[in-house]
PDB file of C-alpha atoms in Angstrom:
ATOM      1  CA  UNK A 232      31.594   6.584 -14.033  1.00 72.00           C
ATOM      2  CA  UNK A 233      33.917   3.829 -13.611  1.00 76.00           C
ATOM      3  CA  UNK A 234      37.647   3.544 -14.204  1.00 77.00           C
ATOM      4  CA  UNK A 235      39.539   4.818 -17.058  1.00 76.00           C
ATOM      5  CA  UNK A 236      35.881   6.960 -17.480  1.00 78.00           C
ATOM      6  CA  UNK A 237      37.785   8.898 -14.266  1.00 77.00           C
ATOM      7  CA  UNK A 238      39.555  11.763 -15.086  1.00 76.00           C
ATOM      8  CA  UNK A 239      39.928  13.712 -11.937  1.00 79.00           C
ATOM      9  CA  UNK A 240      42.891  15.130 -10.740  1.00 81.00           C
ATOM     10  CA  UNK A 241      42.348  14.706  -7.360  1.00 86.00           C
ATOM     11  CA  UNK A 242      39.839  12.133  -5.594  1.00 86.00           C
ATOM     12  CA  UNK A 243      38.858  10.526  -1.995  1.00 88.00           C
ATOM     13  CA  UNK A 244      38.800   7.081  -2.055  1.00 86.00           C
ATOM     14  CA  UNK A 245      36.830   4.485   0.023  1.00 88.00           C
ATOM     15  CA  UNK A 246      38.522   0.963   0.344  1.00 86.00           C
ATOM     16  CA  UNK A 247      36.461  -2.403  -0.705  1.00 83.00           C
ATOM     17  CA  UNK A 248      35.636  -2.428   2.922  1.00 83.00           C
ATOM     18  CA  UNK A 249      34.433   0.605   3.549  1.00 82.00           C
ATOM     19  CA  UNK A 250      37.630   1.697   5.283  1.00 85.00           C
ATOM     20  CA  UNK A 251      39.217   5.640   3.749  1.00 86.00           C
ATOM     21  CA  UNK A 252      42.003   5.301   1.868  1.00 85.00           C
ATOM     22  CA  UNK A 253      42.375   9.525   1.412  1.00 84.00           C
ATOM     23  CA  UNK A 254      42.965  11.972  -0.783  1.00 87.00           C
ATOM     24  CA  UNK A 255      45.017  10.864  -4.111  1.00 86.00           C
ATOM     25  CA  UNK A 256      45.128  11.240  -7.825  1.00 85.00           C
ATOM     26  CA  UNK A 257      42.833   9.076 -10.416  1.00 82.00           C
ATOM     27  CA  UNK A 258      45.783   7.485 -11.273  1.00 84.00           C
ATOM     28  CA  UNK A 259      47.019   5.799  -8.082  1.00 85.00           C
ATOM     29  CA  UNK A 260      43.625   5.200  -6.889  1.00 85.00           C
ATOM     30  CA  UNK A 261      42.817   3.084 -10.465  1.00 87.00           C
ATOM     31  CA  UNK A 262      46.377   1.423  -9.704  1.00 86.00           C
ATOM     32  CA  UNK A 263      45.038   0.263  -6.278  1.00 87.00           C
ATOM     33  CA  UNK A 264      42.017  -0.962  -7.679  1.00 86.00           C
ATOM     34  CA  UNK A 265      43.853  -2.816 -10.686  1.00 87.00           C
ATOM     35  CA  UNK A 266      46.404  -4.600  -8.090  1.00 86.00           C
ATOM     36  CA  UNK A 267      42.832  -5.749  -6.124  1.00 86.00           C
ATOM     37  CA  UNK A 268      41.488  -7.044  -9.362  1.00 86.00           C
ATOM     38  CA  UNK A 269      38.942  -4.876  -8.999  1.00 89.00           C
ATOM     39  CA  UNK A 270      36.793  -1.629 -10.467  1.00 86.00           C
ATOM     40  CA  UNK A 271      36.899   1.868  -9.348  1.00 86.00           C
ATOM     41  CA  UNK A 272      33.798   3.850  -9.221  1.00 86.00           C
ATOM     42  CA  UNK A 273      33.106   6.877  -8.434  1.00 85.00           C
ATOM     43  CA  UNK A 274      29.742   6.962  -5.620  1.00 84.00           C
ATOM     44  CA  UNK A 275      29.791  10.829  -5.202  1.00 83.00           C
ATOM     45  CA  UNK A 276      30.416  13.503  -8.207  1.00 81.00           C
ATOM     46  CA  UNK A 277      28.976  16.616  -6.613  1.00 82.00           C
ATOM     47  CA  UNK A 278      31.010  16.035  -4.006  1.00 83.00           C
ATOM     48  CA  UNK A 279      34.578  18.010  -3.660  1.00 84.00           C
ATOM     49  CA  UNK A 280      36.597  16.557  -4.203  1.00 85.00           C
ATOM     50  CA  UNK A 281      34.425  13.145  -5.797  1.00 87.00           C
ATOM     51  CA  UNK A 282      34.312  10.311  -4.197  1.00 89.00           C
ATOM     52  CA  UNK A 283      35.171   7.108  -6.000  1.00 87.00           C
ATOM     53  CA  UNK A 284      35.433   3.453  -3.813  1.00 89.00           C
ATOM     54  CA  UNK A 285      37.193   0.176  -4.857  1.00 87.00           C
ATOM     55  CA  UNK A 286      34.529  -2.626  -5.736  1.00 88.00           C
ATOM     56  CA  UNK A 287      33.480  -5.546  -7.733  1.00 88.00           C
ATOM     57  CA  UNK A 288      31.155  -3.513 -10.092  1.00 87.00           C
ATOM     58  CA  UNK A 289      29.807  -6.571 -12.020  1.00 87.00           C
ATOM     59  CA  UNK A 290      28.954  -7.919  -8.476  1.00 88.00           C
ATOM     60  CA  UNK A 291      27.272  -4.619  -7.623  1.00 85.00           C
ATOM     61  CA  UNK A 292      24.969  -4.256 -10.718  1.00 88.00           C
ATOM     62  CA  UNK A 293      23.775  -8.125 -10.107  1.00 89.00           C
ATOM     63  CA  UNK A 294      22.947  -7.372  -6.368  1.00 89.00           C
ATOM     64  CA  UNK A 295      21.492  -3.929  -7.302  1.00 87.00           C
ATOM     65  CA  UNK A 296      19.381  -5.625  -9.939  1.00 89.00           C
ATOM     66  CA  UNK A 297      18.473  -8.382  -7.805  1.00 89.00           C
ATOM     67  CA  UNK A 298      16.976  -6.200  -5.424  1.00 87.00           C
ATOM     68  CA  UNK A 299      14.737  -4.318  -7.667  1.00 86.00           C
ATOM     69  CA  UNK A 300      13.646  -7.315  -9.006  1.00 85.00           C
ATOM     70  CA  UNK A 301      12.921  -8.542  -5.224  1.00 82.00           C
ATOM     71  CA  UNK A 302      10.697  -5.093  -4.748  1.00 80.00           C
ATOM     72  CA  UNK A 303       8.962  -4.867  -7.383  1.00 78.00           C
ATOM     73  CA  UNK A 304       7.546  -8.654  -6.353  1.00 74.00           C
ATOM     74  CA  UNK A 305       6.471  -7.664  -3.201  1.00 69.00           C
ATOM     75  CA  UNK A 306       5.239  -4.852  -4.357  1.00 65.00           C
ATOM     76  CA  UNK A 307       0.980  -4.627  -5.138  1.00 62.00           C
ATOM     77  CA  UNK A 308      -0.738  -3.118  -8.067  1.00 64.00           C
ATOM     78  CA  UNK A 309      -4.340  -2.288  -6.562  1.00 66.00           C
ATOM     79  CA  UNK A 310      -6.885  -2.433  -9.207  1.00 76.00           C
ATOM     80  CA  UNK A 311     -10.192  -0.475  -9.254  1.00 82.00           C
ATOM     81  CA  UNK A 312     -13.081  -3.009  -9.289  1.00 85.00           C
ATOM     82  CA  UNK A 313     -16.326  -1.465 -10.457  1.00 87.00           C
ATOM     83  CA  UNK A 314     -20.210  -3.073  -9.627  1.00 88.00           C
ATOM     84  CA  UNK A 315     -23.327  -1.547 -11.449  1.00 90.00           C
ATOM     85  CA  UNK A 316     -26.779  -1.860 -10.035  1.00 89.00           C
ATOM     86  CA  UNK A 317     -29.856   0.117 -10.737  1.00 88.00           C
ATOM     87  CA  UNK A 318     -32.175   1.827  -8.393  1.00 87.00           C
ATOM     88  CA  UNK A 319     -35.009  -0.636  -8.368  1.00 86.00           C
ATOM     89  CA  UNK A 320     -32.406  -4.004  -7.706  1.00 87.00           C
ATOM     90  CA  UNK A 321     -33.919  -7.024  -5.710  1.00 88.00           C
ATOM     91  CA  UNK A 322     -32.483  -7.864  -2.630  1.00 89.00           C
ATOM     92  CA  UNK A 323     -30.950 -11.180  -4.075  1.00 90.00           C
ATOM     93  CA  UNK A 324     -29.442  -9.205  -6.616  1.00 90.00           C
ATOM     94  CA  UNK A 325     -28.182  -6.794  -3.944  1.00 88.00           C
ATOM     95  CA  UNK A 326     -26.408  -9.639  -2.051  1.00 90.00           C
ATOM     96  CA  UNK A 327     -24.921 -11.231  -4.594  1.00 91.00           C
ATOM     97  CA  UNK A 328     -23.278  -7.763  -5.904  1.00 90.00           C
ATOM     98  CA  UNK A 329     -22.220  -6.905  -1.788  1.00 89.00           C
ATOM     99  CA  UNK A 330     -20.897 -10.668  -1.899  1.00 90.00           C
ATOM    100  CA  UNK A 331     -18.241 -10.213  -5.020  1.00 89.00           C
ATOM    101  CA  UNK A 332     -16.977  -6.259  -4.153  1.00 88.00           C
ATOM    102  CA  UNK A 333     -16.216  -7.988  -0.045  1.00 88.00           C
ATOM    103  CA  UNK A 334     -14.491 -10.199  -2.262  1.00 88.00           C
ATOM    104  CA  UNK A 335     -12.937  -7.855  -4.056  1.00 86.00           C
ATOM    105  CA  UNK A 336     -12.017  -5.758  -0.961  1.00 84.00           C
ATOM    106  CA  UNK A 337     -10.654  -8.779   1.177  1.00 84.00           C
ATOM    107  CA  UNK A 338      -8.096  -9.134  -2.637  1.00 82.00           C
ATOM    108  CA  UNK A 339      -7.161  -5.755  -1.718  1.00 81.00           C
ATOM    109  CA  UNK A 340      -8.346  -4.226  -4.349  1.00 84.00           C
ATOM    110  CA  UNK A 341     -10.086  -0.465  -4.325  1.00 86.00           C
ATOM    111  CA  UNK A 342     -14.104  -0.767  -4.989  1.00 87.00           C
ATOM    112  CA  UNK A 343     -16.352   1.608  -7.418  1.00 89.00           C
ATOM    113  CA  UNK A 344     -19.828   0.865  -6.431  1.00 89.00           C
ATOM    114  CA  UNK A 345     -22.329   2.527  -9.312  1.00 91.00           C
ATOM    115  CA  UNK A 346     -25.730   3.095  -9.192  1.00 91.00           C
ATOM    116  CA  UNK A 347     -27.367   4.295 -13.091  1.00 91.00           C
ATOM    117  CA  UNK A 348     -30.618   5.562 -13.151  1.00 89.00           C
ATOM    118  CA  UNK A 349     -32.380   5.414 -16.820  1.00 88.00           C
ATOM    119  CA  UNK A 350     -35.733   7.984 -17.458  1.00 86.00           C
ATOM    120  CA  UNK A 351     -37.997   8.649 -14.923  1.00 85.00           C
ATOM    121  CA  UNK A 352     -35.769   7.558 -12.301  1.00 85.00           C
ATOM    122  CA  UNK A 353     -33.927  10.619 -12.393  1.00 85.00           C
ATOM    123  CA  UNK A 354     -36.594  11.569 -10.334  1.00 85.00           C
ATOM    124  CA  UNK A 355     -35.708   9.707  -7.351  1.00 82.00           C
ATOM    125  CA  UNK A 356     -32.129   9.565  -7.200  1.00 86.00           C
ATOM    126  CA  UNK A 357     -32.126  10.139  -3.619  1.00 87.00           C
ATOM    127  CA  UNK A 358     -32.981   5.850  -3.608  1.00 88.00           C
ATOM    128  CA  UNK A 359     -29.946   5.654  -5.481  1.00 87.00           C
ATOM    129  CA  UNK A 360     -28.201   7.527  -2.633  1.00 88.00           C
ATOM    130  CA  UNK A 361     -30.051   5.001   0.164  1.00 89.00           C
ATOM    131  CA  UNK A 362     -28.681   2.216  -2.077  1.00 90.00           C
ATOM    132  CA  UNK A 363     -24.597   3.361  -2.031  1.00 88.00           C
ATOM    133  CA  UNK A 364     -24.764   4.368   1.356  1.00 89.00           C
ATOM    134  CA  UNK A 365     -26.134   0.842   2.831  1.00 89.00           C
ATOM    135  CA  UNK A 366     -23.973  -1.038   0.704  1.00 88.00           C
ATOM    136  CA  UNK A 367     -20.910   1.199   2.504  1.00 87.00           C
ATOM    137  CA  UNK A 368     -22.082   0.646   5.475  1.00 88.00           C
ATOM    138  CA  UNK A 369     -22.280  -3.150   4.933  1.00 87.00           C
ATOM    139  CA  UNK A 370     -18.895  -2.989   3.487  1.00 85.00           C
ATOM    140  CA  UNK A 371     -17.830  -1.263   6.198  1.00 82.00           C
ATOM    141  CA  UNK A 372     -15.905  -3.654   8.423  1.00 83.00           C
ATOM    142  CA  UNK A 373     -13.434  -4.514   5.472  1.00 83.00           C
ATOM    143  CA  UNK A 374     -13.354  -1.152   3.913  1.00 83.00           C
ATOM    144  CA  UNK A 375     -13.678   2.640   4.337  1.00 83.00           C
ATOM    145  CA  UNK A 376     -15.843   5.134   2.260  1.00 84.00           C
ATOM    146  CA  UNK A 377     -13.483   7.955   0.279  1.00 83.00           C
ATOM    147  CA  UNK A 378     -16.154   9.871  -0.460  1.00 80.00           C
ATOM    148  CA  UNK A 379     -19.949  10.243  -0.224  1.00 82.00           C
ATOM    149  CA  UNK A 380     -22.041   9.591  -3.100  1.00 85.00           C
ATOM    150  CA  UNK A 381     -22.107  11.936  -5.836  1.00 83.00           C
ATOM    151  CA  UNK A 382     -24.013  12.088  -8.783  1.00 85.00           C
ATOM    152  CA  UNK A 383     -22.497  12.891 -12.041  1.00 87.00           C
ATOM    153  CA  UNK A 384     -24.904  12.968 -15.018  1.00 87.00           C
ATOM    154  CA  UNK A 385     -27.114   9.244 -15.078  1.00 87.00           C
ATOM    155  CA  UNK A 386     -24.710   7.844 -12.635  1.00 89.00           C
ATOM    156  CA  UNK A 387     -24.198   8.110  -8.637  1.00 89.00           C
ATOM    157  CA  UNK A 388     -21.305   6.507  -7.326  1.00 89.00           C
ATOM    158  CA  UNK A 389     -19.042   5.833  -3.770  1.00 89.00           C
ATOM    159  CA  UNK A 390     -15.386   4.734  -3.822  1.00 88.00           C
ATOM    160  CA  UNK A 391     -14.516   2.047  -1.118  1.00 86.00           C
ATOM    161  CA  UNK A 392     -10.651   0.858  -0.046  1.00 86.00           C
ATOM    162  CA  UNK A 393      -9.577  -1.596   1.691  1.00 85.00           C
ATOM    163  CA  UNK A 394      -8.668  -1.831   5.253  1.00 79.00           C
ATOM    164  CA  UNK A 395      -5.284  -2.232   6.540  1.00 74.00           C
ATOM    165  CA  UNK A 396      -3.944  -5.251   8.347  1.00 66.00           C
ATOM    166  CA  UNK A 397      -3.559  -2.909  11.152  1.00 63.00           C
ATOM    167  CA  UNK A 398      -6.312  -1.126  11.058  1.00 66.00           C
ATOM    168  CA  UNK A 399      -8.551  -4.127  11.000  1.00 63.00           C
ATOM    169  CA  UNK A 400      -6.509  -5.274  13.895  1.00 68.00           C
ATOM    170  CA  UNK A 401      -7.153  -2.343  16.272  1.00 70.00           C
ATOM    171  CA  UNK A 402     -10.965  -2.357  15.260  1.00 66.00           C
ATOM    172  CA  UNK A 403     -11.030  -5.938  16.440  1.00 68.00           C
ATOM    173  CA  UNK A 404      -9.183  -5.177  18.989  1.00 74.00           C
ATOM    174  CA  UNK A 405     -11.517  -2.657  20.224  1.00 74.00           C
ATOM    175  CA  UNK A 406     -14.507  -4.608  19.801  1.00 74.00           C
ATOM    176  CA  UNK A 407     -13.114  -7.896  21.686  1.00 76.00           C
ATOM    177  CA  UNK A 408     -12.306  -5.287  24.791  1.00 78.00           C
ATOM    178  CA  UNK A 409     -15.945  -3.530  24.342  1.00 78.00           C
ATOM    179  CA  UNK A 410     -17.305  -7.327  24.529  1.00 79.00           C
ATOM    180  CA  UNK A 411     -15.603  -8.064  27.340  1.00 80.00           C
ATOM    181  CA  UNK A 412     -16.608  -5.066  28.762  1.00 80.00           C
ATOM    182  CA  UNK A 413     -20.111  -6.178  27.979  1.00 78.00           C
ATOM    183  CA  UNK A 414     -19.925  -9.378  29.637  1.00 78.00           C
ATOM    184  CA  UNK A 415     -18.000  -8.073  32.803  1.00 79.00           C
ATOM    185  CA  UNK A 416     -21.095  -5.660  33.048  1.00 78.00           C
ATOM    186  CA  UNK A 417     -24.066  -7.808  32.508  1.00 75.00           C
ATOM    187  CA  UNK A 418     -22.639 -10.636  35.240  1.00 75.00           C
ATOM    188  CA  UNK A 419     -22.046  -7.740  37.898  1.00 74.00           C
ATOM    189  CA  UNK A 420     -26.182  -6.953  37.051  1.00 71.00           C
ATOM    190  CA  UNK A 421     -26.929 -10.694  37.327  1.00 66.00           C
ATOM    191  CA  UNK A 422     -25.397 -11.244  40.491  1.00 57.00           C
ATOM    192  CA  UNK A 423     -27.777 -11.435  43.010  1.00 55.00           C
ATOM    193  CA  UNK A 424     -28.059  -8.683  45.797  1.00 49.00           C
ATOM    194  CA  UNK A 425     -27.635  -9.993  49.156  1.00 49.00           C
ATOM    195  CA  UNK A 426     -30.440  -9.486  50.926  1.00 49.00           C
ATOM    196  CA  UNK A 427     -30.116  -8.893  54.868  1.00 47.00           C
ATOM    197  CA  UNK A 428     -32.821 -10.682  56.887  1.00 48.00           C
ATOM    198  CA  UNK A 429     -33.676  -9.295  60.293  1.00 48.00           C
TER     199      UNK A 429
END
């Protein structure tokens, strides 16, 4: 609510600087606000009695909208990418399917990796299964598995997301140090032991 709107017969009002200006009726406070040129508006109605601060409304609803506006631009819709294969894919095939859904992933967008089986090879789904679970685990630097394949009538799928920027930086992290670690190691073997001659 915002000036004349303000009926109350008693309010507590906040200056245009944020400084309190106490208790007093609707009236004087929307005579303070009209000698500042400015709007009264009430920022608290549950509270008793409601609080209502001097401001430049017009101002406020172009900040306020300004702001949303600023979110919702920085803010990321992730889409759900889907790949199909069958059971009996070639390995060319394979890699060219692992090569667009890392693409996909690196985008930041979630991954729905399907394997459909047609006839007979309802049979053998557990290839099916062999096929999801090395494409995760190819995948699996840039993304992590939600959950582990499942079949669901003629189809077997996983669902893959992203990484996060920080997760991906404590995993290299991690590995740089176990390198290291590595290397330390294998020149402490190399070194030669001194041998004492008599």
């Amino acid at each position: 609510m915002i000036n004349e709107e303000i009926q109350e017969k008693e309010i507590r009002l906040i200056g245009e600087d944020g400084e309190q200006l106490g208790l007093m009726s609707s009236e004087d406070a929307m005579a303070i606000a009209e000698e500042k040129e400015l709007d009264l508006v009430m920022i608290s109605p549950a509270a008793k009695p409601p609080v209502c601060k001097i401001m430049d409304y017009g101002k406020f609803r172009f900040e306020q909208s300004k702001r949303e506006k600023e979110a919702k631009k920085n803010q990321r819709v992730m889409d759900v990418k889907e790949i199909r294969m069958s059971p009996g894919i070639g390995e060319n095939d394979f890699n060219t399917k692992l090569k667009n859904g890392q693409k996909f992933l690196t985008d930041g967008d979630r991954l729905k990796v399907t394997v459909r089986f047609r006839g007979r090879e309802m049979a053998h789904t557990s290839i099916g299964e062999k096929l999801l679970k090395d494409y995760a685990a190819k995948c699996a630097e840039i993304a992590n598995l939600d959950k582990d394949p499942k079949l669901e009538g003629r189809t077997m799928s996983i669902f893959l997301s992203p990484k996060s920027q920080v997760q991906l930086k404590k995993e290299q992290k991690a590995k740089k140090q176990a390198e290291e670690k590595a290397a330390e190691q294998a020149a402490s073997d190399e070194a030669p032991a001194k041998e004492t001659v008599e």
